[in-house]
């Protein structure tokens, strides 16, 4: 896949990754939600669940566009790596960088990593079923 085609196909994934990186390294303002125990973990869960969902959605759209092309086992493994393994690895890397490269402004937290991973796991279990149902609904509507 050419770079321009890749960017066009996965533009929302790229933007979501950029947003997560920005949010992970900027100095957050103080809010009333700072006092809500575990609120930041819910945000982490949501960010990485959303990333996984966006990857799966863009892959689903691309598959619909290429209707009829056979997907190999190797392709399915690459897709699994893209929507499951890479977001979790990115999460771990960001937590390490927060701990070691932000001059004390941010700290790496194992519980953030766990929340990120749980967001990816939940999205990877739920989103394919939603997209499958959505595809069924759209194909029935065309009949």
Short mmCIF file of N, CA, C and O in Angstrom, two decimals:
data_model
loop_
_atom_site.label_atom_id
_atom_site.label_comp_id
_atom_site.label_asym_id
_atom_site.label_seq_id
_atom_site.Cartn_x
_atom_site.Cartn_y
_atom_site.Cartn_z
N UNK A 1 0.85 -1.17 0.00
CA UNK A 1 0.00 0.00 0.00
C UNK A 1 0.89 1.23 0.00
O UNK A 1 1.80 1.35 0.81
N UNK A 2 0.64 2.14 -0.93
CA UNK A 2 1.42 3.37 -1.01
C UNK A 2 1.10 4.25 0.18
O UNK A 2 0.03 4.18 0.77
N UNK A 3 2.06 5.12 0.50
CA UNK A 3 1.92 5.96 1.69
C UNK A 3 0.68 6.85 1.60
O UNK A 3 -0.07 6.95 2.57
N UNK A 4 0.45 7.47 0.45
CA UNK A 4 -0.72 8.35 0.30
C UNK A 4 -2.02 7.56 0.49
O UNK A 4 -2.95 8.03 1.15
N UNK A 5 -2.06 6.35 -0.05
CA UNK A 5 -3.24 5.51 0.10
C UNK A 5 -3.43 5.08 1.56
O UNK A 5 -4.54 5.07 2.08
N UNK A 6 -2.31 4.76 2.22
CA UNK A 6 -2.36 4.38 3.63
C UNK A 6 -2.90 5.53 4.48
O UNK A 6 -3.79 5.34 5.32
N UNK A 7 -2.39 6.74 4.23
CA UNK A 7 -2.83 7.90 5.00
C UNK A 7 -4.32 8.16 4.76
O UNK A 7 -5.07 8.43 5.69
N UNK A 8 -4.73 8.04 3.49
CA UNK A 8 -6.13 8.27 3.16
C UNK A 8 -7.03 7.22 3.84
O UNK A 8 -8.09 7.55 4.35
N UNK A 9 -6.59 5.96 3.86
CA UNK A 9 -7.38 4.89 4.45
C UNK A 9 -7.45 5.00 5.96
O UNK A 9 -8.49 4.75 6.57
N UNK A 10 -6.33 5.36 6.60
CA UNK A 10 -6.23 5.35 8.06
C UNK A 10 -6.06 6.74 8.66
O UNK A 10 -5.43 6.89 9.71
N UNK A 11 -6.67 7.76 8.05
CA UNK A 11 -6.50 9.13 8.53
C UNK A 11 -7.00 9.31 9.97
O UNK A 11 -6.35 9.98 10.78
N UNK A 12 -8.13 8.71 10.32
CA UNK A 12 -8.65 8.87 11.68
C UNK A 12 -7.80 8.13 12.71
O UNK A 12 -7.66 8.58 13.84
N UNK A 13 -7.23 7.00 12.31
CA UNK A 13 -6.30 6.29 13.20
C UNK A 13 -5.08 7.15 13.47
O UNK A 13 -4.65 7.29 14.62
N UNK A 14 -4.53 7.74 12.42
CA UNK A 14 -3.34 8.59 12.55
C UNK A 14 -3.66 9.79 13.44
O UNK A 14 -2.87 10.12 14.34
N UNK A 15 -4.81 10.42 13.23
CA UNK A 15 -5.19 11.57 14.06
C UNK A 15 -5.43 11.17 15.51
O UNK A 15 -5.07 11.91 16.43
N UNK A 16 -6.02 9.99 15.72
CA UNK A 16 -6.27 9.51 17.09
C UNK A 16 -4.95 9.24 17.81
O UNK A 16 -4.78 9.61 18.98
N UNK A 17 -4.00 8.62 17.11
CA UNK A 17 -2.68 8.37 17.71
C UNK A 17 -2.00 9.70 18.05
O UNK A 17 -1.43 9.85 19.15
N UNK A 18 -2.07 10.67 17.14
CA UNK A 18 -1.46 11.98 17.39
C UNK A 18 -2.10 12.64 18.61
O UNK A 18 -1.41 13.20 19.47
N UNK A 19 -3.43 12.56 18.72
CA UNK A 19 -4.14 13.15 19.85
C UNK A 19 -3.75 12.47 21.17
O UNK A 19 -3.50 13.14 22.17
N UNK A 20 -3.67 11.14 21.15
CA UNK A 20 -3.28 10.41 22.36
C UNK A 20 -1.86 10.79 22.78
O UNK A 20 -1.60 11.02 23.96
N UNK A 21 -0.96 10.90 21.81
CA UNK A 21 0.42 11.30 22.14
C UNK A 21 0.45 12.71 22.72
O UNK A 21 1.13 12.96 23.72
N UNK A 22 -0.30 13.62 22.12
CA UNK A 22 -0.35 14.98 22.65
C UNK A 22 -0.89 14.98 24.08
O UNK A 22 -0.29 15.58 24.98
N UNK A 23 -2.02 14.32 24.29
CA UNK A 23 -2.64 14.30 25.62
C UNK A 23 -1.75 13.61 26.65
O UNK A 23 -1.82 13.92 27.84
N UNK A 24 -0.91 12.69 26.19
CA UNK A 24 -0.06 11.95 27.11
C UNK A 24 1.14 12.75 27.58
O UNK A 24 1.73 12.43 28.62
N UNK A 25 1.52 13.80 26.84
CA UNK A 25 2.74 14.51 27.20
C UNK A 25 2.53 15.99 27.56
O UNK A 25 3.45 16.61 28.05
N UNK A 26 1.33 16.53 27.35
CA UNK A 26 1.14 17.92 27.75
C UNK A 26 0.85 17.96 29.25
O UNK A 26 0.50 16.97 29.87
N UNK A 27 1.02 19.14 29.83
CA UNK A 27 0.74 19.30 31.26
C UNK A 27 -0.75 19.60 31.40
O UNK A 27 -1.22 20.65 30.96
N UNK A 28 -1.49 18.66 32.01
CA UNK A 28 -2.94 18.87 32.10
C UNK A 28 -3.29 19.95 33.11
O UNK A 28 -2.62 20.11 34.13
N UNK A 29 -4.34 20.71 32.82
CA UNK A 29 -4.78 21.73 33.78
C UNK A 29 -5.47 21.05 34.96
O UNK A 29 -5.95 19.93 34.85
N UNK A 30 -5.52 21.75 36.08
CA UNK A 30 -6.25 21.24 37.24
C UNK A 30 -7.74 21.44 37.01
O UNK A 30 -8.17 22.49 36.54
N UNK A 31 -8.51 20.42 37.35
CA UNK A 31 -9.97 20.51 37.24
C UNK A 31 -10.59 19.90 38.49
O UNK A 31 -9.91 19.25 39.29
N UNK A 32 -11.89 20.05 38.62
CA UNK A 32 -12.60 19.44 39.75
C UNK A 32 -12.57 17.92 39.65
O UNK A 32 -12.74 17.23 40.65
N UNK A 33 -12.39 17.40 38.44
CA UNK A 33 -12.36 15.95 38.25
C UNK A 33 -11.09 15.31 38.79
O UNK A 33 -11.02 14.09 38.91
N UNK A 34 -10.08 16.13 39.12
CA UNK A 34 -8.85 15.59 39.71
C UNK A 34 -9.14 14.87 41.03
O UNK A 34 -8.40 13.97 41.43
N UNK A 35 -10.21 15.28 41.71
CA UNK A 35 -10.56 14.69 43.00
C UNK A 35 -11.39 13.42 42.89
O UNK A 35 -11.63 12.76 43.89
N UNK A 36 -11.84 13.09 41.66
CA UNK A 36 -12.65 11.89 41.46
C UNK A 36 -11.68 10.70 41.33
O UNK A 36 -10.90 10.63 40.38
N UNK A 37 -11.76 9.80 42.29
CA UNK A 37 -10.84 8.66 42.31
C UNK A 37 -11.09 7.77 41.10
O UNK A 37 -12.21 7.36 40.82
N UNK A 38 -10.03 7.52 40.35
CA UNK A 38 -10.09 6.62 39.21
C UNK A 38 -10.58 7.25 37.92
O UNK A 38 -10.66 6.57 36.89
N UNK A 39 -10.91 8.55 37.94
CA UNK A 39 -11.41 9.18 36.72
C UNK A 39 -10.39 9.11 35.60
O UNK A 39 -10.75 8.87 34.44
N UNK A 40 -9.12 9.33 35.93
CA UNK A 40 -8.09 9.28 34.87
C UNK A 40 -7.99 7.88 34.26
O UNK A 40 -7.69 7.73 33.07
N UNK A 41 -8.29 6.85 35.04
CA UNK A 41 -8.25 5.48 34.49
C UNK A 41 -9.39 5.27 33.50
O UNK A 41 -9.21 4.59 32.48
N UNK A 42 -10.54 5.87 33.77
CA UNK A 42 -11.67 5.80 32.84
C UNK A 42 -11.29 6.50 31.53
O UNK A 42 -11.59 6.01 30.44
N UNK A 43 -10.60 7.63 31.64
CA UNK A 43 -10.15 8.36 30.45
C UNK A 43 -9.17 7.49 29.66
O UNK A 43 -9.27 7.39 28.43
N UNK A 44 -8.22 6.87 30.34
CA UNK A 44 -7.25 5.99 29.67
C UNK A 44 -7.98 4.84 28.97
O UNK A 44 -7.68 4.52 27.81
N UNK A 45 -8.89 4.21 29.67
CA UNK A 45 -9.69 3.11 29.10
C UNK A 45 -10.38 3.59 27.82
O UNK A 45 -10.34 2.93 26.78
N UNK A 46 -11.01 4.74 27.90
CA UNK A 46 -11.74 5.28 26.76
C UNK A 46 -10.85 5.65 25.59
O UNK A 46 -11.19 5.37 24.43
N UNK A 47 -9.70 6.27 25.87
CA UNK A 47 -8.80 6.67 24.78
C UNK A 47 -8.32 5.46 23.98
O UNK A 47 -8.36 5.47 22.75
N UNK A 48 -7.88 4.44 24.68
CA UNK A 48 -7.33 3.28 23.97
C UNK A 48 -8.42 2.38 23.40
O UNK A 48 -8.21 1.75 22.36
N UNK A 49 -9.56 2.34 24.04
CA UNK A 49 -10.70 1.63 23.45
C UNK A 49 -11.13 2.32 22.16
O UNK A 49 -11.41 1.67 21.15
N UNK A 50 -11.15 3.65 22.18
CA UNK A 50 -11.51 4.42 20.99
C UNK A 50 -10.49 4.20 19.88
O UNK A 50 -10.86 4.02 18.71
N UNK A 51 -9.19 4.18 20.22
CA UNK A 51 -8.15 3.92 19.21
C UNK A 51 -8.38 2.58 18.55
O UNK A 51 -8.35 2.46 17.31
N UNK A 52 -8.60 1.55 19.33
CA UNK A 52 -8.85 0.22 18.80
C UNK A 52 -10.09 0.23 17.90
O UNK A 52 -10.08 -0.35 16.80
N UNK A 53 -11.14 0.90 18.34
CA UNK A 53 -12.39 0.97 17.56
C UNK A 53 -12.16 1.69 16.23
O UNK A 53 -12.66 1.25 15.19
N UNK A 54 -11.38 2.75 16.25
CA UNK A 54 -11.11 3.50 15.01
C UNK A 54 -10.32 2.64 14.03
O UNK A 54 -10.62 2.60 12.83
N UNK A 55 -9.32 1.93 14.53
CA UNK A 55 -8.54 1.04 13.66
C UNK A 55 -9.45 0.00 13.02
O UNK A 55 -9.39 -0.23 11.81
N UNK A 56 -10.26 -0.64 13.83
CA UNK A 56 -11.17 -1.67 13.31
C UNK A 56 -12.18 -1.09 12.33
O UNK A 56 -12.47 -1.70 11.30
N UNK A 57 -12.72 0.08 12.63
CA UNK A 57 -13.70 0.72 11.75
C UNK A 57 -13.07 1.07 10.40
O UNK A 57 -13.65 0.81 9.35
N UNK A 58 -11.86 1.65 10.43
CA UNK A 58 -11.22 2.01 9.17
C UNK A 58 -10.85 0.77 8.37
O UNK A 58 -10.95 0.76 7.14
N UNK A 59 -10.46 -0.29 9.05
CA UNK A 59 -10.17 -1.55 8.34
C UNK A 59 -11.46 -2.11 7.74
O UNK A 59 -11.46 -2.62 6.62
N UNK A 60 -12.55 -2.03 8.47
CA UNK A 60 -13.85 -2.51 7.98
C UNK A 60 -14.28 -1.72 6.74
O UNK A 60 -14.74 -2.30 5.76
N UNK A 61 -14.11 -0.37 6.79
CA UNK A 61 -14.44 0.46 5.62
C UNK A 61 -13.58 0.08 4.43
O UNK A 61 -14.08 -0.01 3.31
N UNK A 62 -12.29 -0.16 4.66
CA UNK A 62 -11.38 -0.53 3.58
C UNK A 62 -11.78 -1.88 3.00
O UNK A 62 -11.75 -2.08 1.78
N UNK A 63 -12.17 -2.81 3.86
CA UNK A 63 -12.60 -4.13 3.40
C UNK A 63 -13.86 -4.01 2.54
O UNK A 63 -13.98 -4.68 1.52
N UNK A 64 -14.79 -3.15 2.95
CA UNK A 64 -16.01 -2.95 2.17
C UNK A 64 -15.68 -2.38 0.79
O UNK A 64 -16.28 -2.73 -0.20
N UNK A 65 -14.67 -1.49 0.75
CA UNK A 65 -14.26 -0.87 -0.51
C UNK A 65 -13.63 -1.91 -1.44
O UNK A 65 -13.79 -1.85 -2.64
N UNK A 66 -12.91 -2.86 -0.87
CA UNK A 66 -12.23 -3.90 -1.65
C UNK A 66 -13.05 -5.18 -1.71
O UNK A 66 -12.50 -6.26 -1.78
N UNK A 67 -14.34 -5.07 -1.64
CA UNK A 67 -15.25 -6.22 -1.58
C UNK A 67 -14.84 -7.31 -2.56
O UNK A 67 -14.58 -7.04 -3.72
N UNK A 68 -14.79 -8.52 -2.04
CA UNK A 68 -14.49 -9.67 -2.89
C UNK A 68 -13.06 -10.15 -2.80
O UNK A 68 -12.74 -11.25 -3.25
N UNK A 69 -12.16 -9.36 -2.24
CA UNK A 69 -10.78 -9.81 -2.11
C UNK A 69 -10.65 -10.77 -0.93
O UNK A 69 -11.17 -10.51 0.15
N UNK A 70 -9.98 -11.88 -1.17
CA UNK A 70 -9.81 -12.90 -0.13
C UNK A 70 -8.80 -12.41 0.91
O UNK A 70 -7.75 -11.87 0.57
N UNK A 71 -9.12 -12.59 2.16
CA UNK A 71 -8.22 -12.23 3.25
C UNK A 71 -7.49 -13.48 3.72
O UNK A 71 -8.11 -14.47 4.07
N UNK A 72 -6.19 -13.41 3.74
CA UNK A 72 -5.39 -14.57 4.14
C UNK A 72 -5.20 -14.60 5.64
O UNK A 72 -5.46 -13.61 6.34
N UNK A 73 -4.71 -15.73 6.13
CA UNK A 73 -4.42 -15.85 7.56
C UNK A 73 -3.34 -14.85 7.97
O UNK A 73 -3.40 -14.27 9.04
N UNK A 74 -2.36 -14.63 7.08
CA UNK A 74 -1.31 -13.65 7.36
C UNK A 74 -1.87 -12.26 7.50
O UNK A 74 -1.44 -11.48 8.36
N UNK A 75 -2.84 -11.92 6.67
CA UNK A 75 -3.49 -10.61 6.76
C UNK A 75 -4.21 -10.47 8.08
O UNK A 75 -4.14 -9.43 8.74
N UNK A 76 -4.93 -11.52 8.48
CA UNK A 76 -5.68 -11.47 9.74
C UNK A 76 -4.73 -11.29 10.93
O UNK A 76 -5.05 -10.59 11.89
N UNK A 77 -3.55 -11.90 10.86
CA UNK A 77 -2.56 -11.75 11.91
C UNK A 77 -2.04 -10.31 11.95
O UNK A 77 -1.88 -9.73 13.02
N UNK A 78 -1.80 -9.72 10.78
CA UNK A 78 -1.36 -8.33 10.72
C UNK A 78 -2.44 -7.40 11.28
O UNK A 78 -2.14 -6.45 11.99
N UNK A 79 -3.68 -7.69 10.94
CA UNK A 79 -4.78 -6.87 11.45
C UNK A 79 -4.85 -6.96 12.97
O UNK A 79 -4.99 -5.94 13.66
N UNK A 80 -4.71 -8.17 13.51
CA UNK A 80 -4.70 -8.37 14.96
C UNK A 80 -3.58 -7.55 15.60
O UNK A 80 -3.77 -6.89 16.62
N UNK A 81 -2.41 -7.57 14.97
CA UNK A 81 -1.28 -6.80 15.49
C UNK A 81 -1.61 -5.31 15.48
O UNK A 81 -1.29 -4.59 16.43
N UNK A 82 -2.27 -4.85 14.43
CA UNK A 82 -2.59 -3.41 14.31
C UNK A 82 -3.60 -2.94 15.33
O UNK A 82 -3.46 -1.86 15.89
N UNK A 83 -4.65 -3.71 15.55
CA UNK A 83 -5.70 -3.20 16.45
C UNK A 83 -5.54 -3.67 17.89
O UNK A 83 -6.16 -3.10 18.78
N UNK A 84 -4.69 -4.66 18.15
CA UNK A 84 -4.58 -5.18 19.51
C UNK A 84 -3.18 -4.99 20.08
O UNK A 84 -3.00 -4.31 21.09
N UNK A 85 -2.19 -5.54 19.43
CA UNK A 85 -0.83 -5.54 19.98
C UNK A 85 -0.21 -4.14 19.93
O UNK A 85 0.36 -3.68 20.93
N UNK A 86 -0.30 -3.45 18.80
CA UNK A 86 0.35 -2.15 18.68
C UNK A 86 -0.22 -1.09 19.64
O UNK A 86 0.57 -0.36 20.25
N UNK A 87 -1.54 -0.99 19.82
CA UNK A 87 -2.02 0.00 20.81
C UNK A 87 -1.54 -0.30 22.24
O UNK A 87 -1.20 0.62 22.98
N UNK A 88 -1.49 -1.57 22.59
CA UNK A 88 -1.00 -1.92 23.94
C UNK A 88 0.49 -1.62 24.06
O UNK A 88 0.94 -1.07 25.07
N UNK A 89 1.25 -1.94 23.01
CA UNK A 89 2.69 -1.63 23.03
C UNK A 89 2.92 -0.12 23.07
O UNK A 89 3.78 0.37 23.81
N UNK A 90 2.13 0.64 22.29
CA UNK A 90 2.23 2.10 22.30
C UNK A 90 1.94 2.64 23.69
O UNK A 90 2.63 3.53 24.19
N UNK A 91 0.93 2.07 24.33
CA UNK A 91 0.56 2.48 25.68
C UNK A 91 1.72 2.28 26.66
O UNK A 91 2.03 3.16 27.45
N UNK A 92 2.33 1.10 26.59
CA UNK A 92 3.46 0.83 27.48
C UNK A 92 4.63 1.75 27.23
O UNK A 92 5.25 2.26 28.17
N UNK A 93 4.93 2.00 25.95
CA UNK A 93 6.02 2.90 25.60
C UNK A 93 5.75 4.32 26.10
O UNK A 93 6.63 4.98 26.66
N UNK A 94 4.52 4.78 25.94
CA UNK A 94 4.17 6.12 26.41
C UNK A 94 4.30 6.22 27.93
O UNK A 94 4.82 7.21 28.45
N UNK A 95 3.88 5.19 28.64
CA UNK A 95 4.02 5.22 30.11
C UNK A 95 5.49 5.27 30.52
O UNK A 95 5.86 5.99 31.45
N UNK A 96 6.34 4.52 29.83
CA UNK A 96 7.78 4.56 30.12
C UNK A 96 8.35 5.94 29.82
O UNK A 96 9.13 6.50 30.61
N UNK A 97 7.97 6.51 28.68
CA UNK A 97 8.46 7.85 28.32
C UNK A 97 7.95 8.91 29.29
O UNK A 97 8.70 9.84 29.63
N UNK A 98 6.71 8.78 29.75
CA UNK A 98 6.19 9.74 30.73
C UNK A 98 7.02 9.72 32.01
O UNK A 98 7.30 10.75 32.60
N UNK A 99 7.39 8.53 32.41
CA UNK A 99 8.16 8.39 33.66
C UNK A 99 9.57 8.95 33.51
O UNK A 99 10.10 9.54 34.44
N UNK A 100 10.17 8.76 32.33
CA UNK A 100 11.60 9.06 32.18
C UNK A 100 11.92 10.31 31.37
O UNK A 100 13.08 10.74 31.40
N UNK A 101 10.97 10.89 30.66
CA UNK A 101 11.32 11.97 29.74
C UNK A 101 10.50 13.25 29.90
O UNK A 101 10.56 14.11 29.02
N UNK A 102 9.75 13.38 30.95
CA UNK A 102 8.92 14.59 31.09
C UNK A 102 9.38 15.50 32.22
O UNK A 102 8.68 16.45 32.56
N UNK A 103 10.52 15.23 32.80
CA UNK A 103 11.06 16.10 33.84
C UNK A 103 10.17 16.22 35.05
O UNK A 103 10.12 17.27 35.69
N UNK A 104 9.41 15.17 35.36
CA UNK A 104 8.56 15.17 36.54
C UNK A 104 7.17 15.75 36.31
O UNK A 104 6.34 15.72 37.21
N UNK A 105 6.91 16.29 35.11
CA UNK A 105 5.57 16.82 34.83
C UNK A 105 4.53 15.71 34.75
O UNK A 105 3.38 15.91 35.09
N UNK A 106 4.93 14.55 34.25
CA UNK A 106 4.05 13.39 34.11
C UNK A 106 4.75 12.20 34.73
O UNK A 106 5.98 12.15 34.81
N UNK A 107 3.98 11.22 35.15
CA UNK A 107 4.59 10.01 35.70
C UNK A 107 4.00 8.79 35.02
O UNK A 107 2.82 8.78 34.67
N UNK A 108 4.84 7.79 34.81
CA UNK A 108 4.35 6.53 34.27
C UNK A 108 3.64 5.76 35.37
O UNK A 108 4.04 5.82 36.54
N UNK A 109 2.57 5.09 35.02
CA UNK A 109 1.76 4.42 36.02
C UNK A 109 1.31 3.07 35.47
O UNK A 109 0.70 3.01 34.40
N UNK A 110 1.59 2.00 36.19
CA UNK A 110 1.21 0.66 35.76
C UNK A 110 -0.32 0.55 35.65
O UNK A 110 -0.84 -0.15 34.78
N UNK A 111 -1.04 1.27 36.51
CA UNK A 111 -2.50 1.21 36.46
C UNK A 111 -3.06 1.92 35.22
O UNK A 111 -4.11 1.53 34.71
N UNK A 112 -2.35 2.96 34.76
CA UNK A 112 -2.72 3.57 33.48
C UNK A 112 -2.55 2.55 32.36
O UNK A 112 -3.41 2.43 31.48
N UNK A 113 -1.44 1.83 32.40
CA UNK A 113 -1.18 0.80 31.38
C UNK A 113 -2.27 -0.28 31.41
O UNK A 113 -2.75 -0.71 30.37
N UNK A 114 -2.66 -0.68 32.60
CA UNK A 114 -3.72 -1.70 32.74
C UNK A 114 -5.04 -1.15 32.18
O UNK A 114 -5.74 -1.85 31.43
N UNK A 115 -5.38 0.09 32.51
CA UNK A 115 -6.61 0.69 31.99
C UNK A 115 -6.57 0.79 30.46
O UNK A 115 -7.56 0.50 29.78
N UNK A 116 -5.41 1.19 29.93
CA UNK A 116 -5.25 1.28 28.47
C UNK A 116 -5.48 -0.09 27.83
O UNK A 116 -6.20 -0.22 26.84
N UNK A 117 -4.85 -1.10 28.40
CA UNK A 117 -4.95 -2.46 27.86
C UNK A 117 -6.38 -2.99 27.95
O UNK A 117 -6.86 -3.63 27.01
N UNK A 118 -7.05 -2.71 29.05
CA UNK A 118 -8.45 -3.14 29.19
C UNK A 118 -9.35 -2.45 28.17
O UNK A 118 -10.29 -3.06 27.65
N UNK A 119 -9.06 -1.19 27.87
CA UNK A 119 -9.82 -0.49 26.84
C UNK A 119 -9.66 -1.16 25.48
O UNK A 119 -10.63 -1.36 24.75
N UNK A 120 -8.43 -1.55 25.15
CA UNK A 120 -8.17 -2.25 23.88
C UNK A 120 -8.86 -3.61 23.87
O UNK A 120 -9.50 -3.99 22.88
N UNK A 121 -8.76 -4.34 24.96
CA UNK A 121 -9.37 -5.68 25.03
C UNK A 121 -10.88 -5.58 24.85
O UNK A 121 -11.47 -6.32 24.06
N UNK A 122 -11.52 -4.67 25.58
CA UNK A 122 -12.98 -4.54 25.48
C UNK A 122 -13.40 -4.12 24.07
O UNK A 122 -14.34 -4.68 23.51
N UNK A 123 -12.70 -3.15 23.51
CA UNK A 123 -13.05 -2.70 22.16
C UNK A 123 -12.83 -3.81 21.14
O UNK A 123 -13.63 -3.98 20.22
N UNK A 124 -11.78 -4.59 21.31
CA UNK A 124 -11.51 -5.66 20.34
C UNK A 124 -12.54 -6.79 20.43
O UNK A 124 -12.72 -7.54 19.48
N UNK A 125 -13.23 -6.89 21.56
CA UNK A 125 -14.29 -7.89 21.71
C UNK A 125 -15.65 -7.36 21.23
O UNK A 125 -16.45 -8.11 20.70
N UNK A 126 -15.90 -6.07 21.42
CA UNK A 126 -17.21 -5.50 21.13
C UNK A 126 -17.32 -4.95 19.70
O UNK A 126 -18.30 -5.21 19.01
N UNK A 127 -16.33 -4.19 19.27
CA UNK A 127 -16.43 -3.48 17.99
C UNK A 127 -16.62 -4.41 16.79
O UNK A 127 -17.45 -4.11 15.93
N UNK A 128 -15.90 -5.53 16.68
CA UNK A 128 -16.15 -6.40 15.51
C UNK A 128 -17.60 -6.87 15.42
O UNK A 128 -18.16 -6.94 14.33
N UNK A 129 -18.21 -7.14 16.56
CA UNK A 129 -19.62 -7.57 16.57
C UNK A 129 -20.53 -6.43 16.11
O UNK A 129 -21.48 -6.63 15.36
N UNK A 130 -20.24 -5.21 16.56
CA UNK A 130 -21.02 -4.05 16.15
C UNK A 130 -20.87 -3.81 14.65
O UNK A 130 -21.86 -3.57 13.95
N UNK A 131 -19.65 -3.89 14.14
CA UNK A 131 -19.42 -3.67 12.71
C UNK A 131 -20.07 -4.76 11.87
O UNK A 131 -20.62 -4.48 10.80
N UNK A 132 -20.03 -5.99 12.38
CA UNK A 132 -20.69 -7.09 11.68
C UNK A 132 -22.19 -6.84 11.60
O UNK A 132 -22.81 -6.99 10.56
N UNK A 133 -22.77 -6.42 12.71
CA UNK A 133 -24.20 -6.12 12.76
C UNK A 133 -24.52 -4.93 11.85
O UNK A 133 -25.51 -4.95 11.12
N UNK A 134 -23.69 -3.93 11.87
CA UNK A 134 -23.87 -2.75 11.04
C UNK A 134 -23.82 -3.13 9.56
O UNK A 134 -24.63 -2.66 8.77
N UNK A 135 -22.90 -4.01 9.21
CA UNK A 135 -22.80 -4.49 7.83
C UNK A 135 -24.05 -5.25 7.42
O UNK A 135 -24.54 -5.12 6.30
N UNK A 136 -24.58 -6.05 8.32
CA UNK A 136 -25.80 -6.83 8.05
C UNK A 136 -26.98 -5.88 7.86
O UNK A 136 -27.77 -6.05 6.94
N UNK A 137 -27.09 -4.88 8.70
CA UNK A 137 -28.19 -3.92 8.61
C UNK A 137 -28.11 -3.16 7.28
O UNK A 137 -29.10 -3.00 6.59
N UNK A 138 -26.91 -2.70 6.91
CA UNK A 138 -26.76 -1.95 5.67
C UNK A 138 -27.06 -2.81 4.45
O UNK A 138 -27.67 -2.35 3.50
N UNK A 139 -26.61 -4.08 4.47
CA UNK A 139 -26.87 -4.94 3.31
C UNK A 139 -28.35 -5.27 3.21
O UNK A 139 -28.89 -5.41 2.12
N UNK A 140 -29.06 -5.40 4.33
CA UNK A 140 -30.51 -5.64 4.30
C UNK A 140 -31.26 -4.41 3.82
O UNK A 140 -32.28 -4.52 3.15
N UNK A 141 -30.76 -3.24 4.15
CA UNK A 141 -31.41 -1.99 3.75
C UNK A 141 -31.32 -1.80 2.23
O UNK A 141 -32.19 -1.18 1.62
N UNK A 142 -30.27 -2.33 1.61
CA UNK A 142 -30.10 -2.20 0.16
C UNK A 142 -31.04 -3.10 -0.60
O UNK A 142 -31.31 -2.88 -1.77
N UNK A 143 -31.54 -4.15 0.03
CA UNK A 143 -32.42 -5.13 -0.66
C UNK A 143 -33.78 -4.58 -0.94
O UNK A 143 -34.34 -3.73 -0.46
#
